[in-house]
XYZ file of C-alpha atoms in Angstrom:
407
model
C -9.944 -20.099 12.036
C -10.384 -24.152 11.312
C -8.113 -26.382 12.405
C -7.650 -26.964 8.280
C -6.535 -23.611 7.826
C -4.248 -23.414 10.530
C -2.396 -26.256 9.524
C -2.124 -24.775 5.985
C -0.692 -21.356 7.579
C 2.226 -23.120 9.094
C 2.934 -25.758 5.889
C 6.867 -26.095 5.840
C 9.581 -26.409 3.158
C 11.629 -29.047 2.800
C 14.132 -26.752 5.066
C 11.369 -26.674 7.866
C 11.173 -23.202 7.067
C 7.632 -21.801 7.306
C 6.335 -20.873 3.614
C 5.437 -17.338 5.179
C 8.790 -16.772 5.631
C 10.355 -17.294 2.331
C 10.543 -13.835 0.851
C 10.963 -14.919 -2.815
C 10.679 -17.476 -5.470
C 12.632 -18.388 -8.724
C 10.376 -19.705 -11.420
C 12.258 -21.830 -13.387
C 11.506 -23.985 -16.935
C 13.891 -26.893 -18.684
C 12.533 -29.170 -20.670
C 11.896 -32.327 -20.534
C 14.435 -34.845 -20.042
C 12.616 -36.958 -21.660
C 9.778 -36.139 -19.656
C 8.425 -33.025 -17.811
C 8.272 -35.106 -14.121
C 11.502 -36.931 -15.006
C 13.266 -32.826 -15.441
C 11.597 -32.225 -11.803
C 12.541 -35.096 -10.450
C 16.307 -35.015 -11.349
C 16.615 -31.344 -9.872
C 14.529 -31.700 -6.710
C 16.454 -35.093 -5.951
C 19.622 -33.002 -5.715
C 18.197 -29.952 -4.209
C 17.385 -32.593 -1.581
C 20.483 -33.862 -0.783
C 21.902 -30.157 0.122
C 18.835 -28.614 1.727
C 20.295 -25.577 2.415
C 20.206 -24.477 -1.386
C 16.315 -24.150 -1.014
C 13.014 -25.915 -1.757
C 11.531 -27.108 -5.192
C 7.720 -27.105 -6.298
C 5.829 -27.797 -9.740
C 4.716 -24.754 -10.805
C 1.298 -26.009 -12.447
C 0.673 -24.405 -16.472
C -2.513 -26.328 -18.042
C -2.571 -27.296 -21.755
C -2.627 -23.567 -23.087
C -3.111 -23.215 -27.193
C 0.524 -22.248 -28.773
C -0.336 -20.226 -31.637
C 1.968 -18.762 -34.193
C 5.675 -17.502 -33.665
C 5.034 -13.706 -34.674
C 2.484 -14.161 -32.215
C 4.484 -15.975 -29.376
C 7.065 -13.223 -29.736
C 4.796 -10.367 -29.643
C 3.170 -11.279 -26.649
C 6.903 -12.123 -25.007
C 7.467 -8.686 -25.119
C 4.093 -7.325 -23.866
C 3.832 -9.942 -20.803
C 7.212 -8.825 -20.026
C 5.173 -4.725 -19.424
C 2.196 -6.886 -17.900
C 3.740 -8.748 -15.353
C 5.526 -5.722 -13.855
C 2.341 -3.870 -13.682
C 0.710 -6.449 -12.514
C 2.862 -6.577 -9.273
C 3.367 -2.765 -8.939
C -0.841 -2.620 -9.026
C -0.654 -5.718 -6.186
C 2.190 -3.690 -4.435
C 0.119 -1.031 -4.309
C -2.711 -2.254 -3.015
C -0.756 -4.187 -0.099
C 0.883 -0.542 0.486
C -1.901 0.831 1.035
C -3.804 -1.483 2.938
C -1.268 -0.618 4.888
C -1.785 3.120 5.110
C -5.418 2.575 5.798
C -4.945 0.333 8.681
C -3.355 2.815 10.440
C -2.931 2.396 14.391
C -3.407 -1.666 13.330
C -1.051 -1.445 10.079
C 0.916 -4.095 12.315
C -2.224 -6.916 11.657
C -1.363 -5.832 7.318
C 0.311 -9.249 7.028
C -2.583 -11.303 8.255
C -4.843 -9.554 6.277
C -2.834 -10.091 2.955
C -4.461 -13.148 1.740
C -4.391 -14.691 -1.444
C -8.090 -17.229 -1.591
C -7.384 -17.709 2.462
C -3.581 -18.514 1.949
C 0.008 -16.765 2.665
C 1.197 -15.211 -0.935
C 4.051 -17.803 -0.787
C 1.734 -20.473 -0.139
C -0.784 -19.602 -2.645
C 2.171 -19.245 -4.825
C 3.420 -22.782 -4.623
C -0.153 -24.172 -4.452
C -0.955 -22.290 -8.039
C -3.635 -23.642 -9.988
C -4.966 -22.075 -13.276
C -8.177 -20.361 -12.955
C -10.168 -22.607 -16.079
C -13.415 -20.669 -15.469
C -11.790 -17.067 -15.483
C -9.328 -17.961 -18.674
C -10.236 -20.774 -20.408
C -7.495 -22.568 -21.565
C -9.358 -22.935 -25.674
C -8.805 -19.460 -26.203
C -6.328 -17.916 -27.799
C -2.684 -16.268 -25.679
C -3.304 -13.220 -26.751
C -7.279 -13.364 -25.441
C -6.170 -14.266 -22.127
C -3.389 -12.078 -21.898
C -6.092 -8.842 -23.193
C -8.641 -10.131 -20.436
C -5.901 -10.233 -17.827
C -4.618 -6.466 -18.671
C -8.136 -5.472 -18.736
C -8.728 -6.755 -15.418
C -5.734 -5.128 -13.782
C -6.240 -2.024 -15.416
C -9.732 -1.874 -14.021
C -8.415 -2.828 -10.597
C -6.248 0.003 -10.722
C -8.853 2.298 -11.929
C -11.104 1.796 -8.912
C -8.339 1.471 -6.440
C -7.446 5.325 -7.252
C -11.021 6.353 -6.800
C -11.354 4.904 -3.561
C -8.117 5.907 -2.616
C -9.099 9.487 -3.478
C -12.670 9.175 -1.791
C -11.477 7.710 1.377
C -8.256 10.143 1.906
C -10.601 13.324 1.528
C -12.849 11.860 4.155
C -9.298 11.078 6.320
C -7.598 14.393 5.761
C -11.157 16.342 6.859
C -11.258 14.775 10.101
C -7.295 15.042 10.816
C -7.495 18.533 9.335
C -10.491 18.668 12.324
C -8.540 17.024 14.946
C -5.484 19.416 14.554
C -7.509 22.215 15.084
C -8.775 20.655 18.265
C -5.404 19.686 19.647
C -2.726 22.577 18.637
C -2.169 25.772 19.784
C -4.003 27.863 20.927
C -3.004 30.022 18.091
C -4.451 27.723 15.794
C -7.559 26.132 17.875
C -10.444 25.800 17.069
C -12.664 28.292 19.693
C -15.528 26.765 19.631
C -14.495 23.613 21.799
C -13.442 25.958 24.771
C -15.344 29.349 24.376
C -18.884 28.878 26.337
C -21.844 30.990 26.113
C -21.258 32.718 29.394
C -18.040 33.780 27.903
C -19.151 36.047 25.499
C -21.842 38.956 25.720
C -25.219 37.456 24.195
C -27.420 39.628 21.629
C -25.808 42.763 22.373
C -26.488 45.533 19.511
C -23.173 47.712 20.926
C -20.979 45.387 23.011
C -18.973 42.428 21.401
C -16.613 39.895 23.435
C -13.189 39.949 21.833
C -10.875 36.499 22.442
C -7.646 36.911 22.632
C -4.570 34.985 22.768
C -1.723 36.165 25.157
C 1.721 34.537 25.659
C 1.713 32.939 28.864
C 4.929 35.181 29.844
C 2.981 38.280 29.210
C -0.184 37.853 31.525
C 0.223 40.399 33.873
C 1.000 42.986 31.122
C -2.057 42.183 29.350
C -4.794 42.594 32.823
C -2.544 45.929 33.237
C -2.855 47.487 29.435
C -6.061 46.030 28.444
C -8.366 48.395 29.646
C -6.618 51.198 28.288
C -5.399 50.057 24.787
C -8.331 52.054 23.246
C -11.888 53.588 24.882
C -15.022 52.223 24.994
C -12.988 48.781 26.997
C -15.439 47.305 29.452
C -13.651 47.444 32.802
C -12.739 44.379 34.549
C -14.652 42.222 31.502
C -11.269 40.239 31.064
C -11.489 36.269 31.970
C -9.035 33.508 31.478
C -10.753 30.611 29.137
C -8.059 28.243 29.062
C -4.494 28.183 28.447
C -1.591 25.777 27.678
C 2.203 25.345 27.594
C 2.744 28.894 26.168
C -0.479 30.781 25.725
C -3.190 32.033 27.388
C -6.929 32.224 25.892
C -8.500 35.422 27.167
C -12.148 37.700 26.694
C -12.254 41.020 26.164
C -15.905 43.496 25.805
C -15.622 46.666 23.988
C -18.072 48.559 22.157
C -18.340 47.242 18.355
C -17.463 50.665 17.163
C -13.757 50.528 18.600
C -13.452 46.985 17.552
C -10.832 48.115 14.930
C -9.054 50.478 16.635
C -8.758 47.895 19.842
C -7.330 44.970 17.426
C -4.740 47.121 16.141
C -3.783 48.159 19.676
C -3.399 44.304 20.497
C -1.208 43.942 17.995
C 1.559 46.490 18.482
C 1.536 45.326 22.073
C 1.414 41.662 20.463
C -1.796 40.325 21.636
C -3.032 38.023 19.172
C -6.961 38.965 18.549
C -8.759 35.267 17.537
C -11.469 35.939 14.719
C -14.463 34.301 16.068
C -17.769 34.799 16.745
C -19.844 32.849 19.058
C -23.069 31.495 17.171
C -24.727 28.319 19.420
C -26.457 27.144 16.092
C -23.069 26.955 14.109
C -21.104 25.578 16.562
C -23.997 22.977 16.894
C -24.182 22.539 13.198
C -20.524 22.020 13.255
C -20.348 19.129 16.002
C -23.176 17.487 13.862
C -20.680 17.734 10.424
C -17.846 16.367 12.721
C -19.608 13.046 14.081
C -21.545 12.959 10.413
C -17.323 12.506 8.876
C -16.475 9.783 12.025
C -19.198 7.945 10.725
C -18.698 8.349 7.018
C -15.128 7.271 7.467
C -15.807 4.166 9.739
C -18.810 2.865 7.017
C -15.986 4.053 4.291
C -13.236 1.705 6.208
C -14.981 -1.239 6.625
C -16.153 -1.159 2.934
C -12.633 -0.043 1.431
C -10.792 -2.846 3.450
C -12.772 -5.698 2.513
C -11.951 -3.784 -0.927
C -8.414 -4.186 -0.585
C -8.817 -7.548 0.639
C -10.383 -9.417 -1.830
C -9.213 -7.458 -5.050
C -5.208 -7.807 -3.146
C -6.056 -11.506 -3.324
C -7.461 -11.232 -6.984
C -4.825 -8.964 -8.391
C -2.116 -11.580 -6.791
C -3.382 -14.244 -8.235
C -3.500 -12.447 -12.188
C 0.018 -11.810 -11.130
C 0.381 -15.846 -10.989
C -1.517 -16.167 -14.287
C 0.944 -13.874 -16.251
C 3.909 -15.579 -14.872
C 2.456 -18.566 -15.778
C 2.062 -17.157 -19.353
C 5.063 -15.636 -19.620
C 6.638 -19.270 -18.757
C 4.907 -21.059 -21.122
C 5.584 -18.248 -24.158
C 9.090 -18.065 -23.168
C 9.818 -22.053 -23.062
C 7.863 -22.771 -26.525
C 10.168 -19.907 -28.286
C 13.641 -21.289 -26.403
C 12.638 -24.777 -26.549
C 10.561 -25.537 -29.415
C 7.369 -27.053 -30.186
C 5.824 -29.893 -29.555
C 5.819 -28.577 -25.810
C 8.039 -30.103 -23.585
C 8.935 -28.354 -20.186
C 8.368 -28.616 -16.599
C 8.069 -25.185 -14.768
C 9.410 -25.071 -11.323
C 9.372 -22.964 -7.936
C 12.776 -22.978 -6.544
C 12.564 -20.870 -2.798
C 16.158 -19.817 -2.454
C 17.401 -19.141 1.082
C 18.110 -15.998 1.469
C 22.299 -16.384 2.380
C 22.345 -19.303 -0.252
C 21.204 -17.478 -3.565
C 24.568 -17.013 -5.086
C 24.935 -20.664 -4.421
C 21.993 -21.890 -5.860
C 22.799 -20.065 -8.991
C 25.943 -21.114 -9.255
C 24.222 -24.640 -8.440
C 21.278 -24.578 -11.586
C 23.758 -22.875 -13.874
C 25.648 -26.333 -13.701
C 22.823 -28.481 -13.343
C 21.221 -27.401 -16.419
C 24.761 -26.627 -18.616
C 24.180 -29.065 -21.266
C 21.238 -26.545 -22.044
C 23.432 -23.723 -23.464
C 23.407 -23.660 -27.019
C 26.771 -23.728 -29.038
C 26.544 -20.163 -30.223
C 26.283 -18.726 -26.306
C 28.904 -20.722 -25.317
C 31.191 -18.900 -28.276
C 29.465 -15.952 -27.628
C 31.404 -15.211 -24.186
C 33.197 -12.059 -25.378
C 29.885 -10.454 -26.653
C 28.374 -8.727 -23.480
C 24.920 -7.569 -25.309
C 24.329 -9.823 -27.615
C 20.065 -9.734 -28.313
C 18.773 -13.380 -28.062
C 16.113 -13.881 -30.413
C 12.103 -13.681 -29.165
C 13.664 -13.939 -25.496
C 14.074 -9.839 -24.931
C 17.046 -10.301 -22.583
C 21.085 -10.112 -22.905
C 23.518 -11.995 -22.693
C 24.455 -10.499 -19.404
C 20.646 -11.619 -18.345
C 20.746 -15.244 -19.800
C 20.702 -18.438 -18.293
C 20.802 -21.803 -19.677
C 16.820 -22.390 -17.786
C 14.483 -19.684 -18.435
C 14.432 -17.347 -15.129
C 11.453 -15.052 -13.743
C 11.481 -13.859 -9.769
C 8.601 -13.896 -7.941
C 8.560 -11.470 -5.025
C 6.187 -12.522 -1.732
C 7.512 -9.850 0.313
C 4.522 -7.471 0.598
C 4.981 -6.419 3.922
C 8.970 -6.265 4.589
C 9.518 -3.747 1.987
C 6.494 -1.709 2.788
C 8.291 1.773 5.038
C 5.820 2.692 8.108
């Protein structure tokens, strides 16, 4: 790492508060009082004098075209549905970064990156992407090439997913059967070739799994269970906490009689056969997954590295969208606002509210302030409630990819 970037990983708020820490943003808009720097200027100059109410930024929207007002409130309406799949597409991605990670899901925040930067940094350092949405086309263009985009995103990260996890649950699937019971095992780990009888046209070597408890029983019954036993061809393989694997020779034509003799006496008979070029064959499928999954990892989380940092920042770009649509339609044309990042502290939130609800009061319109009895009254283009409304237009940005994720 440069000593450039690690002085951006530990910028501070105006609360000394490292920006990785701050789990959330408010994105605010009021318009301009007379002037878009003057409206930023008057709320981070009091935000400033009681730090502990939280951090202001300009939240940077270029010089987008407005369009008509069917238009503006159609797409109010379908940014709203963008924006939250937008995040739950991020989320998921971040999630299962996560998941993939595995033994080293404790590095996923240092991997979550948004063009080299913290989420909350990128967030407040937001800058419109002019070569991936020009700014000459129309809302509704950028809006369809930013769905588009996420949809695709979301699209391939369900294919991988699905690739990757079959690869995953083969070798676990593997693995169990190497490290469970003996029940379960799988024989040909721990039965050799001098175990078994070798190209034998009327002897077969039976393994069989014993309960540790019941040892002696089995070297006294074995033998006599059925005819055609090979004296003394009983050897211990291997055993573990509570069973013992065991060999047994008989002829092959009282093979069925002696399994069903194992059983009343509750001998477990293992179905295996001993072939050197399976087993082989087998060992060569198991290190053929280890490496399919390790080329598969590398390439999947440079995946979910760059298209987490992609998808986060279309996340920013329909905010940013939503703000501007949302400020035209409450505060009329020609545009005036200034869109701001407000990082609340966490035990300060209801007083920071409380705090822009008076600082921007002279905002509410005449009919909201008489509308106090009406709890859902429908405010025009805006797709909120009363209950919902402030007098500044209000969207939440969530950083917090990692401390809601459940390992």
């Amino acid at each position: 790492m440069t000593e450039l970037e690690e002085t951006d990983m530990v910028e501070l708020d105006s609360q000394g508060r490292k920006l990785q820490e701050v789990l959330e943003f408010w994105l605010i808009s009021a318009p301009g009082e007379p002037t878009p720097q003057q409206t930023f200027d008057a709320l981070n100059s009091n935000l400033m004098k009681n730090k502990t109410l939280g951090s202001a930024y300009k939240f940077h929207i270029p010089d987008l075209k407005v369009g008509t007002l069917d238009i503006l409130v159609g797409l109010a309406e379908e940014l709203g549905k963008l924006d939250v799949f937008t995040e739950s597409v991020t989320r998921k991605i971040a999630q299962y970064l996560g998941d993939v990670l595995e033994e080293e899901k404790d590095k996923l925040k240092e991997n979550l990156l948004v063009h080299r930067c913290p989420p909350a940094q990128a967030v407040t350092k937001f800058q419109w992407d002019m070569a991936k949405y020009p700014v000459k086309q129309p809302l509704r263009n950028i809006a369809d090439s930013l769905a588009k985009h996420v949809t695709q995103t979301d699209v391939e990260l369900k294919a991988k997913a699905q690739m990757y996890n079959s690869v995953r649950t083969n070798i676990q699937n593997i693995e169990r059967k190497s490290t469970g019971s003996l029940m379960s095992r799988n024989l040909s780990e721990l039965v050799k070739k001098e175990d078994v009888v070798q190209e034998s046209e009327y002897l077969v070597t039976l393994i069989v799994v014993i309960s540790s408890a019941s040892q002696r029983e089995w070297f006294a019954k074995y033998e006599t269970l059925c005819d055609m036993v090979v004296p003394r061809s009983s050897r211990i393989i291997t055993q573990d906490n509570e069973h013992i694997l065991v060999t047994a020779t008989v002829f092959t034509k009282v093979i069925d009689e002696f399994k069903l003799h194992c059983r009343e006496n509750k001998f477990i008979v293992r179905d295996f056969q001993f072939n050197e070029s399976e087993i082989e064959a087998s060992r060569k499928d198991v290190t053929k997954l280890a490496a399919d999954k390790k080329k598969q990892f590398s390439l999947l989380v440079r995946w979910l590295k760059v298209n987490f940092s992609e998808t986060f920042s279309a996340w920013l770009h329909v905010k940013a969208l939503r703000i501007f649509v949302e400020s035209v339609l409450r505060f009329g044309l020609p545009v005036n606002f200034q869109a701001i990042l407000v990082a609340p502290p966490k035990k300060s939130q209801k007083k920071l509210r409380e705090f822009l609800n008076q600082h921007y009061k002279h905002l509410e319109s005449s009919a909201l302030q008489n509308s106090s009895k009406a709890e859902n009254v429908e405010i025009p283009g805006l797709n909120i409630s009363i209950g919902d409304y402030y007098p500044y237009i209000y969207f939440k940005i969530g950083v917090d990819m990692v401390e809601q994720l459940k390992f």
